[in-house]
């Protein structure tokens, strides 16, 4: 049953999942310089899921009766929503896109994409952006995204298929709006969290 606001109107719950396993493997070689990693990240952002995946049955059961379904503007999230909830079309919204991963310009350094991911996220959190969205701008976007979920929850259960780091950024913003995490499924591919409304 949906939770209710203090006025008694239905709200939520909100289920937020990470996308499935992408086709482009961050653990695979070759080792890249920072410029090559920029190209790798662009391909990753545009790319699909790896073939042959199924959503966890628990996730499918949980979202089967969702009233509102969102996916980010990225194909891997859109495919995730389609696999988890095949009978309902998700609204694709770039407000839920992953936070960017601009690598630090480390001359002579070559590393696997998974290592660049860590270096890039660390640099990004410190303000590095290479002209893209910086961490302050992404926090503002997360606030807008959380409000979009909150508003949609007035219609009933909401499901969002999105991304690992941005889903993390949504957590404090949802808390500010009165949501609590009632079920924490972690951060791996296909993982999900369930949020229920407790009011502000």
Tab-separated table of C-alpha atoms in Angstrom:
chain	number	residue	atom	x	y	z
A	1	UNK	CA	0.000	0.000	0.000
A	2	UNK	CA	1.249	3.530	-0.703
A	3	UNK	CA	2.309	5.721	2.205
A	4	UNK	CA	0.283	8.838	2.863
A	5	UNK	CA	1.056	12.467	3.539
A	6	UNK	CA	-0.178	14.171	6.671
A	7	UNK	CA	-3.205	15.239	4.612
A	8	UNK	CA	-3.973	11.590	3.859
A	9	UNK	CA	-3.275	11.615	0.112
A	10	UNK	CA	-1.342	8.654	-1.370
A	11	UNK	CA	2.393	9.020	-1.945
A	12	UNK	CA	4.879	6.486	-3.196
A	13	UNK	CA	6.759	4.341	-2.559
A	14	UNK	CA	9.746	5.167	-4.799
A	15	UNK	CA	11.960	2.353	-6.101
A	16	UNK	CA	15.309	3.370	-7.588
A	17	UNK	CA	17.511	0.829	-9.339
A	18	UNK	CA	20.911	0.899	-10.903
A	19	UNK	CA	21.088	-0.208	-14.531
A	20	UNK	CA	22.135	-3.695	-15.595
A	21	UNK	CA	25.612	-4.726	-16.718
A	22	UNK	CA	26.818	-2.540	-19.608
A	23	UNK	CA	28.218	-3.994	-22.809
A	24	UNK	CA	31.405	-1.943	-22.409
A	25	UNK	CA	33.490	-3.501	-19.636
A	26	UNK	CA	35.323	-1.043	-17.391
A	27	UNK	CA	37.641	-3.814	-16.197
A	28	UNK	CA	38.824	-4.718	-19.707
A	29	UNK	CA	41.951	-3.341	-21.374
A	30	UNK	CA	43.784	-1.863	-23.012
A	31	UNK	CA	45.241	0.691	-20.659
A	32	UNK	CA	44.341	4.223	-21.691
A	33	UNK	CA	45.774	7.694	-21.392
A	34	UNK	CA	43.467	10.405	-20.111
A	35	UNK	CA	42.483	11.598	-23.603
A	36	UNK	CA	41.601	8.058	-24.674
A	37	UNK	CA	39.557	7.621	-21.516
A	38	UNK	CA	37.456	10.657	-22.489
A	39	UNK	CA	36.519	8.782	-25.664
A	40	UNK	CA	35.928	5.571	-23.713
A	41	UNK	CA	33.525	7.352	-21.364
A	42	UNK	CA	31.622	8.846	-24.306
A	43	UNK	CA	31.185	5.349	-25.774
A	44	UNK	CA	30.134	3.991	-22.387
A	45	UNK	CA	27.524	6.725	-21.959
A	46	UNK	CA	26.042	6.012	-25.402
A	47	UNK	CA	26.255	2.233	-25.159
A	48	UNK	CA	23.713	-0.493	-24.396
A	49	UNK	CA	23.535	-3.251	-21.837
A	50	UNK	CA	25.400	-6.494	-22.421
A	51	UNK	CA	23.204	-9.048	-24.162
A	52	UNK	CA	21.183	-11.768	-22.487
A	53	UNK	CA	20.397	-10.194	-19.125
A	54	UNK	CA	17.339	-10.694	-16.973
A	55	UNK	CA	16.201	-8.429	-14.185
A	56	UNK	CA	16.109	-9.963	-10.700
A	57	UNK	CA	12.657	-11.433	-10.108
A	58	UNK	CA	12.397	-9.536	-6.825
A	59	UNK	CA	12.812	-6.239	-8.671
A	60	UNK	CA	10.306	-7.216	-11.357
A	61	UNK	CA	7.754	-8.216	-8.737
A	62	UNK	CA	8.293	-5.010	-6.796
A	63	UNK	CA	7.836	-2.626	-9.732
A	64	UNK	CA	5.149	-4.594	-11.612
A	65	UNK	CA	2.372	-2.280	-10.396
A	66	UNK	CA	4.313	1.004	-10.643
A	67	UNK	CA	2.122	3.914	-11.646
A	68	UNK	CA	5.006	6.075	-12.899
A	69	UNK	CA	8.190	4.800	-14.554
A	70	UNK	CA	11.285	6.875	-15.294
A	71	UNK	CA	14.619	6.108	-16.906
A	72	UNK	CA	17.538	8.422	-17.481
A	73	UNK	CA	18.402	9.693	-20.933
A	74	UNK	CA	20.985	6.896	-21.362
A	75	UNK	CA	20.283	3.723	-23.300
A	76	UNK	CA	21.535	1.367	-20.581
A	77	UNK	CA	19.038	2.801	-18.091
A	78	UNK	CA	16.212	2.747	-20.625
A	79	UNK	CA	16.896	-0.900	-21.446
A	80	UNK	CA	16.997	-1.694	-17.730
A	81	UNK	CA	13.550	-0.181	-17.199
A	82	UNK	CA	12.242	-2.099	-20.212
A	83	UNK	CA	13.540	-5.431	-18.923
A	84	UNK	CA	12.382	-4.875	-15.343
A	85	UNK	CA	8.951	-3.617	-16.379
A	86	UNK	CA	8.270	-4.730	-19.977
A	87	UNK	CA	4.564	-3.884	-20.041
A	88	UNK	CA	4.990	-0.162	-19.315
A	89	UNK	CA	6.955	2.489	-21.241
A	90	UNK	CA	9.326	4.588	-19.140
A	91	UNK	CA	9.563	8.358	-19.475
A	92	UNK	CA	13.166	9.104	-20.500
A	93	UNK	CA	14.522	12.100	-18.635
A	94	UNK	CA	18.142	13.339	-18.719
A	95	UNK	CA	17.715	14.920	-15.296
A	96	UNK	CA	18.475	11.390	-14.021
A	97	UNK	CA	21.672	10.930	-16.114
A	98	UNK	CA	24.867	9.777	-14.464
A	99	UNK	CA	27.217	12.410	-13.080
A	100	UNK	CA	30.090	12.994	-15.491
A	101	UNK	CA	33.544	11.407	-15.097
A	102	UNK	CA	36.125	13.882	-16.444
A	103	UNK	CA	39.623	12.426	-15.963
A	104	UNK	CA	42.451	14.475	-14.489
A	105	UNK	CA	44.998	15.406	-17.156
A	106	UNK	CA	47.796	13.121	-15.988
A	107	UNK	CA	50.437	13.120	-18.714
A	108	UNK	CA	52.096	9.763	-19.290
A	109	UNK	CA	49.676	7.820	-17.092
A	110	UNK	CA	47.950	4.798	-18.644
A	111	UNK	CA	45.361	2.817	-16.712
A	112	UNK	CA	42.334	0.595	-17.112
A	113	UNK	CA	38.956	2.363	-17.371
A	114	UNK	CA	37.991	1.175	-13.866
A	115	UNK	CA	41.045	2.999	-12.480
A	116	UNK	CA	40.284	6.134	-14.471
A	117	UNK	CA	36.735	5.974	-13.090
A	118	UNK	CA	38.112	6.308	-9.557
A	119	UNK	CA	40.618	9.016	-10.499
A	120	UNK	CA	37.989	10.941	-12.438
A	121	UNK	CA	35.368	10.763	-9.675
A	122	UNK	CA	37.902	11.918	-7.088
A	123	UNK	CA	38.958	14.844	-9.279
A	124	UNK	CA	35.348	15.705	-10.092
A	125	UNK	CA	34.399	15.824	-6.432
A	126	UNK	CA	37.246	18.301	-5.961
A	127	UNK	CA	35.836	20.572	-8.683
A	128	UNK	CA	37.479	19.230	-11.873
A	129	UNK	CA	35.129	19.214	-14.871
A	130	UNK	CA	36.907	19.730	-18.283
A	131	UNK	CA	34.105	22.100	-19.233
A	132	UNK	CA	31.220	19.730	-18.403
A	133	UNK	CA	28.862	19.560	-15.455
A	134	UNK	CA	30.743	20.080	-12.204
A	135	UNK	CA	29.835	18.572	-8.841
A	136	UNK	CA	27.981	21.677	-7.645
A	137	UNK	CA	25.823	21.684	-10.771
A	138	UNK	CA	25.176	17.954	-10.417
A	139	UNK	CA	24.009	18.431	-6.819
A	140	UNK	CA	21.525	21.019	-8.029
A	141	UNK	CA	20.351	18.591	-10.718
A	142	UNK	CA	19.948	15.880	-8.064
A	143	UNK	CA	17.741	18.247	-6.074
A	144	UNK	CA	15.563	18.835	-9.138
A	145	UNK	CA	15.481	15.092	-9.890
A	146	UNK	CA	14.445	14.212	-6.336
A	147	UNK	CA	11.655	16.771	-6.477
A	148	UNK	CA	10.470	15.232	-9.763
A	149	UNK	CA	10.252	11.825	-8.074
A	150	UNK	CA	8.530	13.327	-5.047
A	151	UNK	CA	5.916	15.041	-7.192
A	152	UNK	CA	5.316	11.896	-9.260
A	153	UNK	CA	4.802	9.863	-6.086
A	154	UNK	CA	1.480	11.597	-5.544
A	155	UNK	CA	0.216	9.317	-8.353
A	156	UNK	CA	1.343	6.166	-6.498
A	157	UNK	CA	4.325	3.846	-6.823
A	158	UNK	CA	7.289	5.247	-8.794
A	159	UNK	CA	10.119	3.301	-10.410
A	160	UNK	CA	13.354	4.900	-11.656
A	161	UNK	CA	16.119	3.088	-13.545
A	162	UNK	CA	19.254	5.205	-13.373
A	163	UNK	CA	22.930	5.122	-12.366
A	164	UNK	CA	25.195	4.221	-9.483
A	165	UNK	CA	26.692	7.566	-8.514
A	166	UNK	CA	23.696	9.734	-9.343
A	167	UNK	CA	21.450	7.407	-7.357
A	168	UNK	CA	23.756	8.108	-4.402
A	169	UNK	CA	23.339	11.823	-4.988
A	170	UNK	CA	19.576	11.446	-4.830
A	171	UNK	CA	19.652	9.982	-1.317
A	172	UNK	CA	20.232	13.169	0.717
A	173	UNK	CA	17.852	15.114	-1.497
A	174	UNK	CA	15.089	12.576	-0.941
A	175	UNK	CA	15.746	12.683	2.802
A	176	UNK	CA	15.263	16.446	2.726
A	177	UNK	CA	11.878	15.867	1.127
A	178	UNK	CA	10.801	13.429	3.839
A	179	UNK	CA	11.734	10.056	2.316
A	180	UNK	CA	13.524	7.247	4.146
A	181	UNK	CA	15.243	4.186	2.711
A	182	UNK	CA	13.147	1.205	3.790
A	183	UNK	CA	15.105	-1.400	1.805
A	184	UNK	CA	18.761	-1.068	0.790
A	185	UNK	CA	19.858	-3.442	-1.973
A	186	UNK	CA	23.371	-2.045	-2.434
A	187	UNK	CA	25.072	-0.517	-5.450
A	188	UNK	CA	25.849	-3.372	-7.855
A	189	UNK	CA	24.234	-3.774	-11.273
A	190	UNK	CA	20.464	-4.340	-11.016
A	191	UNK	CA	20.491	-3.386	-7.332
A	192	UNK	CA	17.673	-1.237	-5.966
A	193	UNK	CA	16.487	0.735	-2.981
A	194	UNK	CA	12.957	1.315	-1.772
A	195	UNK	CA	12.018	4.680	-0.282
A	196	UNK	CA	8.895	5.388	1.752
A	197	UNK	CA	7.472	8.757	2.649
A	198	UNK	CA	7.477	9.888	6.264
A	199	UNK	CA	6.744	13.564	5.708
A	200	UNK	CA	8.673	16.719	6.502
